[in-house]
Amino acid sequence: MITRGETPQVRRACVLAWGAAAVSWELSTPGRLGASLASCAAFLLLATGCALHVRRELTAELRRTREIAGAAQRALLRPLPGRIGSLALAAAQLSASRGASVGGDLYEAVPTGYGVRVVIGDVRGHGLPALGAAAAVLGAFREAAYDEPALGGVLARMERALSRHVLAQDAAEEFVTVLLLQIAEDGSVQALNCGHPWPYLLREPQPLEACGACGPSRARAAPRAFGARVRAEPGERGRGGAGEGPARRRTVVRRFHGGEVLPPLGVVPVPPDPRPHDCGQLWPGDVLFLHTDGAEDARDRDGRFFPLRGVLAEQADDTPARLVAGVHAALLRHTGGQLTDDVALLVLRSDRNP
């Protein structure tokens, strides 16, 4: 079987063989040598012209096809704005299918009257075959996020859209992991998780003040579920370390857990009226790093998993755009550019005033 990379070599070999056969036939035909050489030159010029014309037409057709495919892909997975209210955003998508910029992973963030609503999800399978289910779920979210007052209503609409897609495609099985977040203006977070990895929270701990230095007017209530003071837990990495003095603060990278995890959409019906979990508040400067399982499941040639937490700790002080770009580049270096699953990355940073 001829692979895509071998096609140009095969094409060149065929042209050379045809040219050699034409020259041999002309030179072996009785007659004057000059006339034979002239005929050979004419044959070669004609073949070269035809090859260049065909190549030019194929290149133009390929360019048009890529432009159409790029427009369709951008319509499905639209570029996110750099800012929504007090949240700074950045995102990236890597497809396991060669030549595709989207696949079975999805994400979106929209401002609504209920707060900024965010979704990230992962369709079973990867690449272009998973596009249909991703489009159905993402389209339902974009409509329901504005209409449904409760986050559970958004999830129910997404489940119904997936069910209609499965029936229309006569698919035997299709499921999607989904994480829904709702972030209010005061930084309070609600979450519904259907089988999706929880994001990472990047937080710079607040400095501890001397006894008596903090009066009631300066006391700061710690957000629920995030802890009064974030401390490095076993296995966690942060900026700074021993020997740098007590004045230097460290950005801690830890899992953001928001309560019970429901099964993925399409496996079992969503419970009626699912209630989102209250996850506390995001402090000013806090960063949530959302991702699909393709990021942490990516392996190098020796079978080692991608150290996502370590990479985040090394780049914790970067802007959202630089953080996404840094993780993207590190992921490609780790895998040698050979991804086996789609990857979606989404960063949210709280820039609200204290």
C-alpha positions as a printed Julia matrix, in Angstrom:
354×3 Matrix{Float64}:
   0.0    0.0     0.0
   1.36   3.41   -0.96
   1.35   5.91    1.89
   0.76   9.64    1.56
   4.45  10.4     2.11
   5.48   7.99   -0.7
   3.1    9.5    -3.29
   5.5   12.21   -4.61
   8.33   9.66   -5.08
   6.0    7.3    -6.95
   4.77  10.14   -9.17
   8.33  11.19  -10.04
   9.3    7.59  -10.81
   6.34   7.2   -13.19
   7.21  10.42  -15.05
  10.85   9.39  -15.41
   9.88   5.92  -16.62
   7.46   7.36  -19.19
  10.09   9.83  -20.4
  12.75   7.12  -20.67
  10.39   4.88  -22.66
   9.52   7.73  -25.05
  13.18   8.61  -25.63
  14.15   4.96  -26.14
  11.35   4.47  -28.66
  12.28   7.57  -30.65
  15.98   6.8   -30.71
  15.38   3.18  -31.76
  13.11   4.19  -34.66
  14.93   4.26  -38.05
  15.49   7.76  -39.31
  17.64  10.8   -38.8
  19.08  11.37  -35.36
  18.22  15.08  -35.39
  14.55  14.42  -36.05
  14.44  11.83  -33.28
  16.03  14.2   -30.79
  13.58  16.93  -31.76
  10.65  14.56  -31.25
  12.04  13.54  -27.86
  12.33  17.16  -26.8
   8.78  17.86  -27.94
   7.46  14.87  -25.98
   9.31  15.97  -22.83
   8.1   19.56  -23.11
   4.52  18.42  -23.6
   4.72  16.06  -20.6
   6.28  18.75  -18.42
   3.58  21.25  -19.37
   0.8   18.8   -18.64
   2.35  17.85  -15.27
   2.72  21.5   -14.23
  -0.86  22.28  -15.25
  -2.26  19.33  -13.31
  -0.13  20.2   -10.28
  -1.31  23.82  -10.37
  -4.97  22.77  -10.55
  -4.58  20.27   -7.72
  -2.8   22.84   -5.54
  -5.55  25.41   -6.11
  -8.25  22.84   -5.36
  -6.45  21.79   -2.18
  -6.19  25.42   -1.08
  -9.91  25.99   -1.65
 -10.78  22.8     0.23
  -8.64  23.83    3.19
 -10.22  27.27    3.28
 -13.71  25.77    3.34
 -12.73  23.22    5.99
 -11.09  25.93    8.09
 -14.21  28.1     7.95
 -16.39  25.15    8.99
 -14.06  24.26   11.85
 -13.93  27.84   13.11
 -17.74  27.98   13.05
 -17.89  24.87   15.24
 -15.13  25.85   17.68
 -15.15  29.63   17.58
 -12.14  31.56   18.92
 -12.88  32.79   22.42
 -12.67  36.5    23.26
  -9.67  37.51   25.3
 -11.9   38.81   28.07
 -15.46  38.33   29.32
 -16.22  40.74   32.13
 -13.57  40.31   34.81
 -12.35  36.99   33.38
  -9.35  36.74   31.05
  -9.56  33.73   28.72
  -7.4   31.71   26.36
  -7.95  28.34   24.7
  -6.42  25.91   22.22
  -7.44  22.69   20.48
  -5.26  19.91   19.08
  -6.81  17.22   16.9
  -5.47  13.7    16.57
  -6.56  13.7    12.9
  -3.89  14.98   10.54
  -4.84  18.25    8.86
  -7.8   18.94   11.16
  -7.89  21.76   13.69
 -10.9   20.41   15.61
 -12.07  16.99   16.67
 -14.18  15.43   19.39
 -13.23  17.94   22.1
 -15.31  21.05   22.66
 -15.29  24.22   24.74
 -17.15  27.51   24.95
 -17.61  30.47   27.31
 -20.49  32.93   27.05
 -21.63  35.92   29.15
 -25.2   35.53   30.36
 -27.52  37.21   32.83
 -26.66  34.44   35.29
 -22.9   34.86   35.07
 -20.22  33.59   32.7
 -21.12  30.04   31.71
 -18.34  27.74   30.57
 -18.35  24.25   29.09
 -15.58  21.85   28.17
 -16.26  18.34   26.94
 -14.87  15.26   25.25
 -16.77  13.02   22.82
 -16.07   9.3    22.76
 -13.48   8.64   20.07
 -11.41  11.34   18.45
 -10.76  13.23   15.25
 -13.22  14.01   12.5
 -15.66  11.11   13.19
 -16.53  12.72   16.56
 -17.41  16.09   15.06
 -21.15  15.4    14.75
 -21.71  14.71   18.44
 -19.5   17.65   19.42
 -21.5   19.99   17.17
 -24.82  18.77   18.62
 -23.75  19.22   22.26
 -21.98  22.53   21.68
 -24.91  23.97   19.73
 -27.31  23.05   22.52
 -25.08  24.73   25.11
 -24.8   27.95   23.1
 -28.58  28.25   22.99
 -29.49  26.96   26.45
 -26.81  28.96   28.31
 -28.77  32.17   27.65
 -32.26  30.75   28.21
 -32.05  28.4    31.18
 -31.97  30.07   34.6
 -30.5   26.94   36.25
 -27.29  25.2    35.24
 -29.11  21.87   35.46
 -31.48  23.01   32.72
 -28.51  23.67   30.43
 -27.22  20.16   31.08
 -30.63  18.64   30.33
 -30.83  20.47   27.0
 -27.38  19.21   26.05
 -28.4   15.64   26.9
 -31.52  15.87   24.7
 -29.46  17.25   21.8
 -27.04  14.32   22.07
 -29.94  11.85   22.14
 -31.42  13.34   18.96
 -28.03  13.14   17.26
 -27.62   9.47   18.21
 -31.09   8.62   16.88
 -30.53  10.52   13.64
 -27.19   8.84   13.04
 -28.47   5.42   14.13
 -25.37   5.13   16.29
 -25.1    2.17   18.64
 -23.33   4.16   21.36
 -22.23   7.73   21.88
 -21.31   9.53   25.06
 -19.71  12.83   26.02
 -17.94  13.9    29.2
 -18.92  17.45   30.16
 -17.89  20.01   32.77
 -20.21  22.99   33.23
 -19.16  26.05   35.25
 -21.05  29.19   36.17
 -18.95  32.09   37.47
 -20.8   35.07   38.96
 -19.55  38.65   39.13
 -18.41  38.19   42.74
 -16.29  35.19   41.71
 -18.57  32.52   43.15
 -18.45  29.27   41.17
 -21.05  26.57   40.58
 -20.24  23.32   38.8
 -21.86  20.27   37.22
 -19.52  17.49   36.18
 -20.46  14.53   33.99
 -17.42  12.28   33.95
 -14.91  15.0    33.03
 -11.51  15.69   34.65
 -11.64  18.47   37.24
  -9.55  21.51   36.33
  -6.42  22.7    38.1
  -6.51  25.75   40.37
  -3.44  27.99   40.31
  -3.46  30.25   43.36
  -0.93  32.49   45.05
  -1.4   32.18   48.82
  -2.08  35.36   50.75
   0.72  36.41   53.13
   0.14  35.7    56.81
   0.26  38.9    58.84
   1.67  39.36   62.36
  -0.67  38.93   65.3
  -2.71  42.06   65.85
  -1.84  43.53   62.43
  -5.13  42.5    60.92
  -8.18  44.05   62.5
 -11.79  43.2    61.77
 -11.92  45.74   58.96
  -8.97  44.11   57.22
  -9.9   40.51   57.85
 -10.59  38.55   54.7
 -13.05  35.71   54.67
 -11.73  32.7    52.86
 -13.87  31.35   50.03
 -15.6   28.1    50.86
 -14.21  24.87   49.4
 -10.91  26.53   48.43
  -9.49  26.84   51.97
  -8.49  29.84   54.08
  -4.83  29.52   53.14
  -3.67  27.39   50.26
  -0.73  25.25   51.27
   1.33  22.92   49.13
   0.03  19.4    49.6
   2.17  16.28   49.14
   3.09  15.95   45.49
   2.18  19.55   44.64
   4.64  21.95   43.1
   4.78  25.7    43.22
   6.86  28.73   42.47
   9.56  29.43   45.04
  10.81  27.12   47.75
  13.16  26.75   50.67
  15.91  29.29   51.0
  14.0   32.09   49.29
  12.81  33.77   52.51
   9.36  34.04   54.05
   8.45  37.09   51.99
   8.41  35.14   48.73
   5.02  33.59   47.99
   4.47  30.48   45.92
   1.79  29.79   43.36
   0.29  26.44   44.29
  -1.12  24.09   41.66
  -3.84  21.84   42.98
  -6.92  20.0    41.78
 -10.15  21.95   41.88
 -12.8   19.57   43.21
 -16.42  20.61   43.02
 -18.36  17.71   44.47
 -20.11  14.68   43.01
 -19.31  13.52   39.48
 -22.24  12.32   37.37
 -21.89   9.73   34.57
 -21.06  11.05   31.07
 -23.94  12.21   28.9
 -25.37   9.32   26.9
 -24.45   6.56   29.37
 -27.46   6.85   31.68
 -30.16   9.53   31.84
 -29.25  12.68   33.74
 -31.08  12.88   37.11
 -34.14  15.14   36.99
 -33.34  18.71   37.99
 -29.64  18.17   38.8
 -28.42  20.73   41.32
 -25.01  22.33   40.75
 -22.43  22.31   43.5
 -21.35  25.55   45.17
 -17.56  25.67   44.89
 -16.73  28.86   46.74
 -15.15  31.91   45.13
 -12.26  32.68   42.84
  -9.88  35.19   44.39
  -8.43  37.98   42.22
  -5.54  36.45   40.3
  -6.78  32.87   40.61
  -6.44  30.76   37.48
  -8.52  27.75   36.47
  -6.89  25.46   33.92
  -9.52  23.29   32.2
  -8.48  20.4    29.97
  -9.65  17.15   28.41
  -8.19  13.78   29.34
  -6.06  13.74   26.19
  -3.63  16.13   27.91
  -2.73  13.98   30.92
  -3.09  10.7    29.0
  -0.55  11.73   26.34
   2.61   9.6    26.43
   6.11   9.86   25.07
   8.0    7.09   23.26
   8.89   5.45   26.58
   5.25   5.36   27.69
   5.56   8.13   30.29
   2.5   10.3    30.85
   2.61  14.03   30.22
   3.4   15.83   33.55
   0.69  18.47   33.26
   0.82  19.62   36.89
   4.57  20.11   36.74
   4.35  22.11   33.51
   1.66  24.32   35.04
   3.81  24.94   38.12
   6.73  26.04   35.95
   4.57  28.52   34.01
   2.14  29.59   36.72
   3.02  33.29   36.43
   2.28  33.51   32.7
  -0.74  35.2    31.15
  -3.6   32.9    30.05
  -2.5   33.06   26.41
   1.14  32.3    27.25
   0.11  29.54   29.65
  -1.94  27.82   26.94
   0.86  28.25   24.39
   3.45  26.9    26.83
   1.43  23.8    27.7
   0.65  23.3    24.0
   4.34  23.41   23.07
   5.36  21.17   25.99
   2.7   18.63   25.02
   3.95  18.45   21.43
   7.55  18.09   22.62
   6.57  15.31   24.99
   4.71  13.3    22.34
   6.99  14.17   19.43
   3.97  15.68   17.68
   2.22  12.3    17.54
  -1.04  12.71   19.47
  -3.28   9.68   19.92
  -6.26  11.65   21.26
  -7.73  15.12   20.83
  -6.73  17.75   23.39
  -8.58  20.9    24.45
  -7.1   23.51   26.81
  -9.0   26.41   28.38
  -7.65  28.94   30.88
  -9.75  31.34   33.0
  -8.12  34.01   35.18
 -10.06  36.17   37.62
  -9.1   39.84   37.26
 -11.88  41.28   39.41
 -11.08  43.95   41.99
 -10.63  42.68   45.57
